[in-house]
mmCIF file with all atom_site columns, C-alpha atoms in Angstrom:
data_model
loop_
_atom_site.group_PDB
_atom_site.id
_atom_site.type_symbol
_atom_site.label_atom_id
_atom_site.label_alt_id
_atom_site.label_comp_id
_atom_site.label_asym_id
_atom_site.label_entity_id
_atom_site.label_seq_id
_atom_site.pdbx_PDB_ins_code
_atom_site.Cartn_x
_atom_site.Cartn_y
_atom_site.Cartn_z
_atom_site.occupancy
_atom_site.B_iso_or_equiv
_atom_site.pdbx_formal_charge
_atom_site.auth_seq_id
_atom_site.auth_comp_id
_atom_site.auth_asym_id
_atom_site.auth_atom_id
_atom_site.pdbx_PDB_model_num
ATOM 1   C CA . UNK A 1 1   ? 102.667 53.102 69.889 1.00 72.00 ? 1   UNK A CA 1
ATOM 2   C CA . UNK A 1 2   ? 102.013 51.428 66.797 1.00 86.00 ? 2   UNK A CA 1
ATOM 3   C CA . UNK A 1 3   ? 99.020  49.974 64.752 1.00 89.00 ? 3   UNK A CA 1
ATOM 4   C CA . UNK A 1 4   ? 95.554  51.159 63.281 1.00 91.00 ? 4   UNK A CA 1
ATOM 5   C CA . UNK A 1 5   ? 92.431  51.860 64.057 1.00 85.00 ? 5   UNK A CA 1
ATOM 6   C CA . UNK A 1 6   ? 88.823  52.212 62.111 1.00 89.00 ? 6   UNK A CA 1
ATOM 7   C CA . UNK A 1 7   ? 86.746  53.892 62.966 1.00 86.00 ? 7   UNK A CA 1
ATOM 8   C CA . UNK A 1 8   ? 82.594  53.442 61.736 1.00 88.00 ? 8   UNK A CA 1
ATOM 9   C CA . UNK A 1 9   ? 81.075  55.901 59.634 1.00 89.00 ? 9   UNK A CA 1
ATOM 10  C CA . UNK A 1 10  ? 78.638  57.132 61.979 1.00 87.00 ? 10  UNK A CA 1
ATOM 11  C CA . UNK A 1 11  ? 81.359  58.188 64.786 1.00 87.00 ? 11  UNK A CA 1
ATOM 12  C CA . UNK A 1 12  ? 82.116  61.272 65.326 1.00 83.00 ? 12  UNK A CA 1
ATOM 13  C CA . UNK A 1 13  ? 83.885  62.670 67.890 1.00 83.00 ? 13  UNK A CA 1
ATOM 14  C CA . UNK A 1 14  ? 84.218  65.989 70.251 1.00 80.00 ? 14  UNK A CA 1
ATOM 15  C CA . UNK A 1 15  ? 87.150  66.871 72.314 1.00 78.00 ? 15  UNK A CA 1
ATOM 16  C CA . UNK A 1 16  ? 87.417  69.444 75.286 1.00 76.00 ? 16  UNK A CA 1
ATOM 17  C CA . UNK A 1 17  ? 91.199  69.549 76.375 1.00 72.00 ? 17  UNK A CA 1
ATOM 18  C CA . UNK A 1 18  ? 92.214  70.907 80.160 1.00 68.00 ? 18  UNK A CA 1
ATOM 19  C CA . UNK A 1 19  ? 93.788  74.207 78.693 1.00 62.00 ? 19  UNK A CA 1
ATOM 20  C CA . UNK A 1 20  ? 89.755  74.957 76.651 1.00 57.00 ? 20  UNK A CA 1
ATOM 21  C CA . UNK A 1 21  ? 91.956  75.829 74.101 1.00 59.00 ? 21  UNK A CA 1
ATOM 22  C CA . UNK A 1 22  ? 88.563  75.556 71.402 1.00 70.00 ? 22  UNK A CA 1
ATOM 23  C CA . UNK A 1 23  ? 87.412  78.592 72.327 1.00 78.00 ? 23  UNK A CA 1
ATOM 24  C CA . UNK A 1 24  ? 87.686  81.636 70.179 1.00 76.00 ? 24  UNK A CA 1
ATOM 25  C CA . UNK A 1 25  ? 87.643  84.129 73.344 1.00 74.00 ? 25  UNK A CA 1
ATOM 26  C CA . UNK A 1 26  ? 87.093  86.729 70.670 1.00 81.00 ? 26  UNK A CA 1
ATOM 27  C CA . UNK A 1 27  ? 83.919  88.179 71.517 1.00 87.00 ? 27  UNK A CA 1
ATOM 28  C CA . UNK A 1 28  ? 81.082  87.011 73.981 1.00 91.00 ? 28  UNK A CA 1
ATOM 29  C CA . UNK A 1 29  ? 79.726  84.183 75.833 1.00 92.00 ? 29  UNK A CA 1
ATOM 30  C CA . UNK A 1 30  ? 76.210  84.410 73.369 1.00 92.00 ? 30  UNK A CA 1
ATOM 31  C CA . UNK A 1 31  ? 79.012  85.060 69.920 1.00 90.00 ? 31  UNK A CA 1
ATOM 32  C CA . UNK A 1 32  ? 80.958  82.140 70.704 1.00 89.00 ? 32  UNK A CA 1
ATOM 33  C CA . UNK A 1 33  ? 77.798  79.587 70.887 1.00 89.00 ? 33  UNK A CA 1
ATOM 34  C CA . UNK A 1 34  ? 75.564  81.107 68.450 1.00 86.00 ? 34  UNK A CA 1
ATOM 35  C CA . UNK A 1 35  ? 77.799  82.177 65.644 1.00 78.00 ? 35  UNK A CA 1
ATOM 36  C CA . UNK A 1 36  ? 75.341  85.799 65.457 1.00 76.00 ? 36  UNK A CA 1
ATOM 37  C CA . UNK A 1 37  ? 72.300  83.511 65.489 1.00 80.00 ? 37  UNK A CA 1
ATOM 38  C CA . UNK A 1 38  ? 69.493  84.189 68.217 1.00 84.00 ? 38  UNK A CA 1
ATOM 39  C CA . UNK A 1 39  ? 69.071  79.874 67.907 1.00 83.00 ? 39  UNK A CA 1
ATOM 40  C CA . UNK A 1 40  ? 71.280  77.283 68.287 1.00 83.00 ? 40  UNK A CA 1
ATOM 41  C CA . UNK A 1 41  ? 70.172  73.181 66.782 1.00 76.00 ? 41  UNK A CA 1
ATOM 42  C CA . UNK A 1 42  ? 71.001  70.997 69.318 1.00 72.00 ? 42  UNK A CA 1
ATOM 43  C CA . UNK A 1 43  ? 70.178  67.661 68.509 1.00 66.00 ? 43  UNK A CA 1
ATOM 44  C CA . UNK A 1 44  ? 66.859  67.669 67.198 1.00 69.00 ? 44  UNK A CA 1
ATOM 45  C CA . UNK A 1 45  ? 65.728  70.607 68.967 1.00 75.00 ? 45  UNK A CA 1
ATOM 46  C CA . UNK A 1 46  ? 65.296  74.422 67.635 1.00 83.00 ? 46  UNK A CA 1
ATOM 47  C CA . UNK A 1 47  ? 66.215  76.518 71.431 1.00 85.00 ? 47  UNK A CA 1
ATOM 48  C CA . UNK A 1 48  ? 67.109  80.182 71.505 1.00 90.00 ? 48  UNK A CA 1
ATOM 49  C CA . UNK A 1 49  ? 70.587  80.945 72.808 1.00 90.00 ? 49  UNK A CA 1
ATOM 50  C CA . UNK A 1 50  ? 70.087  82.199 75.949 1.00 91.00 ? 50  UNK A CA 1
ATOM 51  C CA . UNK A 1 51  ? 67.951  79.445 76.801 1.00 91.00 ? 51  UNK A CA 1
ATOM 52  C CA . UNK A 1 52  ? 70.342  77.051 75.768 1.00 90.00 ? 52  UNK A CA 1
ATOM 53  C CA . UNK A 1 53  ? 73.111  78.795 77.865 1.00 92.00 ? 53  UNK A CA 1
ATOM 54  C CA . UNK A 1 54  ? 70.841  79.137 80.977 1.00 91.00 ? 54  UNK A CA 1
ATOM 55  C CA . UNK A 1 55  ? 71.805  74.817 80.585 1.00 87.00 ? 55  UNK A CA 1
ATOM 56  C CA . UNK A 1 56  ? 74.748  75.631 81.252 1.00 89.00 ? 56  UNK A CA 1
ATOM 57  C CA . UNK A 1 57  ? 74.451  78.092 84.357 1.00 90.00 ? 57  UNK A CA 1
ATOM 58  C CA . UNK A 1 58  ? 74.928  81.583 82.039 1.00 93.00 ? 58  UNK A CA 1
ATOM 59  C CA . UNK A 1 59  ? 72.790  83.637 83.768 1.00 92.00 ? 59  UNK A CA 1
ATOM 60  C CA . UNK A 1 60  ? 71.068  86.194 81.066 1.00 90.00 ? 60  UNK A CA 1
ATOM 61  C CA . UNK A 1 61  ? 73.315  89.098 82.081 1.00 90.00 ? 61  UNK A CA 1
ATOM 62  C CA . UNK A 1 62  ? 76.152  87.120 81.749 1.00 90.00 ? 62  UNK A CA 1
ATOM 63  C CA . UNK A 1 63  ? 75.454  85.595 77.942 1.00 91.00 ? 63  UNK A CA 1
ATOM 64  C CA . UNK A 1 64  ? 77.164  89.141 76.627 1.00 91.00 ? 64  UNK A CA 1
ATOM 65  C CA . UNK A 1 65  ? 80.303  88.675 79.142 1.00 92.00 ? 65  UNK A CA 1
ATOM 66  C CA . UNK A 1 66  ? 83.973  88.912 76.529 1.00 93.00 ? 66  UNK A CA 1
ATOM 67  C CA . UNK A 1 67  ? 84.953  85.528 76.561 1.00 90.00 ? 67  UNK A CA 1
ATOM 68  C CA . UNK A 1 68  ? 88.127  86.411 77.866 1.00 89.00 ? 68  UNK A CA 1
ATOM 69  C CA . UNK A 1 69  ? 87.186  87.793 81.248 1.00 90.00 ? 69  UNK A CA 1
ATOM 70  C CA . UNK A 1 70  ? 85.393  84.469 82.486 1.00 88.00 ? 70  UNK A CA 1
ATOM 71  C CA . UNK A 1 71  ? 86.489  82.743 85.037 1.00 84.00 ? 71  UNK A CA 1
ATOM 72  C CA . UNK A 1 72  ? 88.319  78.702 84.467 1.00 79.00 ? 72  UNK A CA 1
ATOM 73  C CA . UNK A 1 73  ? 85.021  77.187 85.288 1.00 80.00 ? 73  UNK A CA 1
ATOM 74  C CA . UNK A 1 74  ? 82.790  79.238 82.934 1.00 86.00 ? 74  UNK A CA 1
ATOM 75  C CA . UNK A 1 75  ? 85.006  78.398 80.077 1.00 84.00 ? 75  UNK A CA 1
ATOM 76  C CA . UNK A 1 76  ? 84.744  75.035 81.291 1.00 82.00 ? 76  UNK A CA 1
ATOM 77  C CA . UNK A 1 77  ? 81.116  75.283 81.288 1.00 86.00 ? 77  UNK A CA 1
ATOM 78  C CA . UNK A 1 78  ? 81.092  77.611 77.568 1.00 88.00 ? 78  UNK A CA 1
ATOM 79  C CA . UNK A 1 79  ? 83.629  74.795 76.366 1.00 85.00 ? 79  UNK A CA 1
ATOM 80  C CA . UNK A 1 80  ? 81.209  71.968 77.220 1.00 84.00 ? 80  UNK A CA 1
ATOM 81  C CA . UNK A 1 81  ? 77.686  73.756 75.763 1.00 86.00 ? 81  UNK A CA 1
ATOM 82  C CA . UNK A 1 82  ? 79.603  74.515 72.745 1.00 85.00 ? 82  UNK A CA 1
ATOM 83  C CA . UNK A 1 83  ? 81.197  70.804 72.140 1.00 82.00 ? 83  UNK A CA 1
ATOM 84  C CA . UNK A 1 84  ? 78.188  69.215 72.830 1.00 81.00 ? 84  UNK A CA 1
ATOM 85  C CA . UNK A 1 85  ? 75.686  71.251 70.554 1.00 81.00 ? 85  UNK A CA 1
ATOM 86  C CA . UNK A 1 86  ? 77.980  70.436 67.482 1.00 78.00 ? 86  UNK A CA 1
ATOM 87  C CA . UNK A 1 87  ? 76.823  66.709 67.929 1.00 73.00 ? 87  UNK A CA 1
ATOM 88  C CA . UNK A 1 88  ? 78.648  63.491 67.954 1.00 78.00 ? 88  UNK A CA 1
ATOM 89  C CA . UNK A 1 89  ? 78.932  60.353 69.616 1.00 85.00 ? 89  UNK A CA 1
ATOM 90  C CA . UNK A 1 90  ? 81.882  60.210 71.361 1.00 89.00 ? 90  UNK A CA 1
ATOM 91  C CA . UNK A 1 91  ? 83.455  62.845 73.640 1.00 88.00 ? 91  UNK A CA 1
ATOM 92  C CA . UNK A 1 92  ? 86.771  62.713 74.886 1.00 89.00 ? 92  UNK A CA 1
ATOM 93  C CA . UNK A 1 93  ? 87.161  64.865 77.860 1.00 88.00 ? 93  UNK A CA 1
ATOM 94  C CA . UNK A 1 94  ? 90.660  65.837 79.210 1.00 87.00 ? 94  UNK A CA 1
ATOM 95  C CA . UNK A 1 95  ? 90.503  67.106 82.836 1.00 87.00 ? 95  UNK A CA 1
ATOM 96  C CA . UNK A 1 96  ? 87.407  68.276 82.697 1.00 85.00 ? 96  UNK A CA 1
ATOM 97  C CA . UNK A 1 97  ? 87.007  69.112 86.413 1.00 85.00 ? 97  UNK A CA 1
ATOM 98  C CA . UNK A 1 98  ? 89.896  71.614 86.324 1.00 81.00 ? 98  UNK A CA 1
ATOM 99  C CA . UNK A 1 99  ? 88.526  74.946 87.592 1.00 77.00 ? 99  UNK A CA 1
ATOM 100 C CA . UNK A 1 100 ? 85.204  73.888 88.835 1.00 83.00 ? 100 UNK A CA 1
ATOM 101 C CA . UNK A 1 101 ? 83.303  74.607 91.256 1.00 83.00 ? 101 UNK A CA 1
ATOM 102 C CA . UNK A 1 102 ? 80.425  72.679 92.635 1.00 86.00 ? 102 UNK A CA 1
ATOM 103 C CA . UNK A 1 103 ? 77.517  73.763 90.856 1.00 86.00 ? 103 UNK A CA 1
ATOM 104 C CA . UNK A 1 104 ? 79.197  73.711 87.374 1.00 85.00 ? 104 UNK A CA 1
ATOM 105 C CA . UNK A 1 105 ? 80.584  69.667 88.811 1.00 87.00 ? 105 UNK A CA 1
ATOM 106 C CA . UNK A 1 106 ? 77.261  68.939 89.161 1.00 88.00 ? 106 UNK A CA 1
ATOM 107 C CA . UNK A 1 107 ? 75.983  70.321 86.022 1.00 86.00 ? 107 UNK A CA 1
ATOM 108 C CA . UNK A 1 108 ? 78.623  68.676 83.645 1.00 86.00 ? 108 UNK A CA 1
ATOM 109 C CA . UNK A 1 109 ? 77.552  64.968 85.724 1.00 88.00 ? 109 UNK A CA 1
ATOM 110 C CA . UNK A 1 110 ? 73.999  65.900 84.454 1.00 85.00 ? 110 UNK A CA 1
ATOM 111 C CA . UNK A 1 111 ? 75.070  66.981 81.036 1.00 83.00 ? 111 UNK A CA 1
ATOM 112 C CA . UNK A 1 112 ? 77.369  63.576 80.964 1.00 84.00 ? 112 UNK A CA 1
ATOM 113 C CA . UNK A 1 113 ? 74.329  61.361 82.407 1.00 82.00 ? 113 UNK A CA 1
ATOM 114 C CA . UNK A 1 114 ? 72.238  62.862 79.498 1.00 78.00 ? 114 UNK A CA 1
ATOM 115 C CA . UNK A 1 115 ? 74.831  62.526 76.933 1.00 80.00 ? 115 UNK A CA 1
ATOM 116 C CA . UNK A 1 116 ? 73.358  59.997 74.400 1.00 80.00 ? 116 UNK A CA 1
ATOM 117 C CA . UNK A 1 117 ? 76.764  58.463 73.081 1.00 84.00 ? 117 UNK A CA 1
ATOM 118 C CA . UNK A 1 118 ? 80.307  57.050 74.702 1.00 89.00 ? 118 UNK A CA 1
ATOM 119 C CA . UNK A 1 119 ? 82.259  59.466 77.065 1.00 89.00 ? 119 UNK A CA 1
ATOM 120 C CA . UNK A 1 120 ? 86.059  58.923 77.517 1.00 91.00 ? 120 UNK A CA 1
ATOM 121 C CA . UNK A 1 121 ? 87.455  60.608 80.567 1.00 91.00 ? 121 UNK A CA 1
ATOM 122 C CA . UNK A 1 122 ? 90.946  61.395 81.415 1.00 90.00 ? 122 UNK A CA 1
ATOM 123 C CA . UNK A 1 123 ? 91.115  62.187 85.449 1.00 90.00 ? 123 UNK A CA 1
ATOM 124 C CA . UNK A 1 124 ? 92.514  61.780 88.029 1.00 90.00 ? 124 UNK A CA 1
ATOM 125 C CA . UNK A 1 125 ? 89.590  63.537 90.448 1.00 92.00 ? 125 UNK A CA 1
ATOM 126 C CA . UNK A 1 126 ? 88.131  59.688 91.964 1.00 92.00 ? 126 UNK A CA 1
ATOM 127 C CA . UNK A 1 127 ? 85.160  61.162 93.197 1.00 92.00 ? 127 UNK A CA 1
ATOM 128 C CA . UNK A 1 128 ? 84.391  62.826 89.745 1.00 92.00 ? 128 UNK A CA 1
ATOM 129 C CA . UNK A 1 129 ? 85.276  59.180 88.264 1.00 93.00 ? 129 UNK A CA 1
ATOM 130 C CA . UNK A 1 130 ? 82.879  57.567 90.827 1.00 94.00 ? 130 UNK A CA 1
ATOM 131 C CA . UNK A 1 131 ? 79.640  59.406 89.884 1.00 92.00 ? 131 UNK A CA 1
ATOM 132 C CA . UNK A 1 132 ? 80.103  59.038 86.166 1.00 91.00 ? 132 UNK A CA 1
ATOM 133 C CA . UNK A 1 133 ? 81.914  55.975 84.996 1.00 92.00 ? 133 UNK A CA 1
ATOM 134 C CA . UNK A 1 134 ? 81.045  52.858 84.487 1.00 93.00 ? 134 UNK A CA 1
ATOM 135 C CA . UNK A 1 135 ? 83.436  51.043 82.923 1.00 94.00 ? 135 UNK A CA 1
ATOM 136 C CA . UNK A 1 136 ? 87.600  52.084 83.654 1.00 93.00 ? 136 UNK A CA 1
ATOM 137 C CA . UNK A 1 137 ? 90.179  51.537 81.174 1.00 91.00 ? 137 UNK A CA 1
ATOM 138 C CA . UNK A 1 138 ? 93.090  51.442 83.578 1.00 91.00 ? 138 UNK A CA 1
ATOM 139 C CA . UNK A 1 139 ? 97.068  51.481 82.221 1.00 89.00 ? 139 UNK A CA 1
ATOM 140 C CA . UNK A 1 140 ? 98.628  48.744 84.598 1.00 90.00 ? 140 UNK A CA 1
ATOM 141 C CA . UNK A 1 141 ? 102.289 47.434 84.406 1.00 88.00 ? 141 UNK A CA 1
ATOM 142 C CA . UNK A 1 142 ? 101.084 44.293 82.542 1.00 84.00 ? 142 UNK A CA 1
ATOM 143 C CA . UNK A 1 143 ? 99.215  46.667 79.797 1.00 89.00 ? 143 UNK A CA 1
ATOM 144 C CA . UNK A 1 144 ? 95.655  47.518 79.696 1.00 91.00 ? 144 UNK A CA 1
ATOM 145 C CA . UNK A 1 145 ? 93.008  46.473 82.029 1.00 92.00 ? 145 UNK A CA 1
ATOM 146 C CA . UNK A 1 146 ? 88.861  46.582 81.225 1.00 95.00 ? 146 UNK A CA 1
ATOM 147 C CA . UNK A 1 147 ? 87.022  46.875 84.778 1.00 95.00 ? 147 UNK A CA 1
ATOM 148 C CA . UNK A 1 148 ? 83.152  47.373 84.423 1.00 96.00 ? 148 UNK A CA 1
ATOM 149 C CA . UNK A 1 149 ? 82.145  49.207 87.221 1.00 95.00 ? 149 UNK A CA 1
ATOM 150 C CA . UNK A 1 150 ? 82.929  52.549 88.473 1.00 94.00 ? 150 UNK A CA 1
ATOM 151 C CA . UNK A 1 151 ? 86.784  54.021 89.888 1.00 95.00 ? 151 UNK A CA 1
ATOM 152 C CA . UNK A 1 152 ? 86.342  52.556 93.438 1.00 96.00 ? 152 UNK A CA 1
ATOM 153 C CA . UNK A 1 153 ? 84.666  49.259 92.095 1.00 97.00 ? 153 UNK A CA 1
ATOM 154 C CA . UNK A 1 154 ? 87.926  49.181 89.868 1.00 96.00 ? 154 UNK A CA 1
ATOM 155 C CA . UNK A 1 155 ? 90.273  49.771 92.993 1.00 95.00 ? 155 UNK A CA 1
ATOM 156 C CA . UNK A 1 156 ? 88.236  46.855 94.874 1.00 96.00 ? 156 UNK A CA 1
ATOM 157 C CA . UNK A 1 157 ? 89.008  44.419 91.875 1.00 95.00 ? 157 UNK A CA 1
ATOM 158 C CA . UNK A 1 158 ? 92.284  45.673 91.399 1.00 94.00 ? 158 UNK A CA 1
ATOM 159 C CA . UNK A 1 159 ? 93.000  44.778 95.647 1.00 95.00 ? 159 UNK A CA 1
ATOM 160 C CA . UNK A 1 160 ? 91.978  41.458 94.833 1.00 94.00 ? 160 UNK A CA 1
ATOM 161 C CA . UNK A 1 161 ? 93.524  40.946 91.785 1.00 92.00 ? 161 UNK A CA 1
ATOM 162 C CA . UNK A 1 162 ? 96.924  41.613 93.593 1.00 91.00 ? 162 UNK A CA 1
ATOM 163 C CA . UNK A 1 163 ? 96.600  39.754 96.645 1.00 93.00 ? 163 UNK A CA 1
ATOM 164 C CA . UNK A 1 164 ? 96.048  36.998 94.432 1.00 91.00 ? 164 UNK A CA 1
ATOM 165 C CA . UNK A 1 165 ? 99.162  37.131 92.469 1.00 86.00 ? 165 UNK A CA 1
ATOM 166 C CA . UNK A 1 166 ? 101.395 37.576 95.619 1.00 90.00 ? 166 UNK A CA 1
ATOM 167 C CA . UNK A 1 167 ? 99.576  34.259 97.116 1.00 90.00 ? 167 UNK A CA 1
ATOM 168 C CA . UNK A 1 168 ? 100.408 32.304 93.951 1.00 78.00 ? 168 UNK A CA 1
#
C-alpha cells in the first residue's frame, strides 16, 4: 500500500477486466476490432478482419453480430482479439475464464501460449492456472511468495513448506 514502481520504456501493458468493460458494444463484432477497416496490424502482420476474428472462433456470419447481443464468452473472446492486436508486452488478465465455455478455454490457453510477452493472471479456476502458469505469485500471511512452477506445483511446495514450520 505504499511505494513506487518504474516501469522500462519498452513496457506496455493491456488489461481485460472480468466485467469486459473495454468494449464499446456500440455496433458489431467486425466495428469493434477493425475501427471500419477491412484489415487489422497485428504484430507484424497485415490480416483481413474476418480472418483475424475466425482466431478467435467468430464464425463469418457472426463478425456483423451487435456487440451487445453476444453471449459472456464471445465478449470474452472479442475482449481478448481486441487487447491483444493493440500490442504490448504485458497483459494483465482479471478472471478471464468467467463465461467460458470449452472451446473459447482452449482457445485463450493457445492465444496465452503464443503470447510473446509476460501474462499476469488473477484466478481462482486451478485447472485454468495449471495449463498456463508457470511461475505463481501467491499472497500468504507472511507476505508474498515466488513459486516457479505451475498452481498445483505451488500447492505441493506450499504442503511442504508448512509441515516444516509446524515440525520446527
Amino acid at each position: 500500500d505504499e511505494g513506487t514502481a518504474k516501469l522500462g520504456k519498452k513496457v506496455a501493458f493491456n488489461y481485460i477486466d472480468q466485467s469486459r468493460m473495454q468494449l464499446e458494444g456500440t455496433g458489431t463484432v467486425l466495428q469493434e476490432i477493425s475501427s471500419g477497416s477491412e484489415t487489422v496490424l497485428f504484430g507484424n502482420q497485415q490480416l483481413s478482419a474476418r480472418s483475424y476474428l475466425r482466431r478467435f472462433l467468430f464464425a463469418d456470419e457472426r463478425v456483423n453480430e451487435p456487440v451487445a447481443r453476444l453471449s459472456g464468452g464471445e465478449r470474452a473472446r472479442l475482449m481478448l482479439a481486441k487487447v491483444l492486436r493493440r500490442g504490448g508486452n504485458v497483459l494483465v488478465l482479471d478472471e478471464p475464464t468467467n463465461d467460458l465455455d470449452l472451446p473459447s478455454l482452449r482457445m485463450l490457453e493457445e492465444a496465452l501460449a503464443d503470447f510473446d510477452g509476460t501474462v499476469l493472471v488473477v484466478s481462482h479456476d486451478r485447472y485454468f492456472l495449471d495449463r498456463i502458469c508457470d511461475q505463481v505469485l501467491a499472497f500468504e500471511e507472511d507476505g508474498l511468495f515466488v513459486q516457479p512452477g505451475n498452481y498445483s506445483y505451488y500447492l505441493e511446495k506450499k504442503k511442504e513448506r508448512d509441515a516444516r514450520i509446524q515440525s520446527a
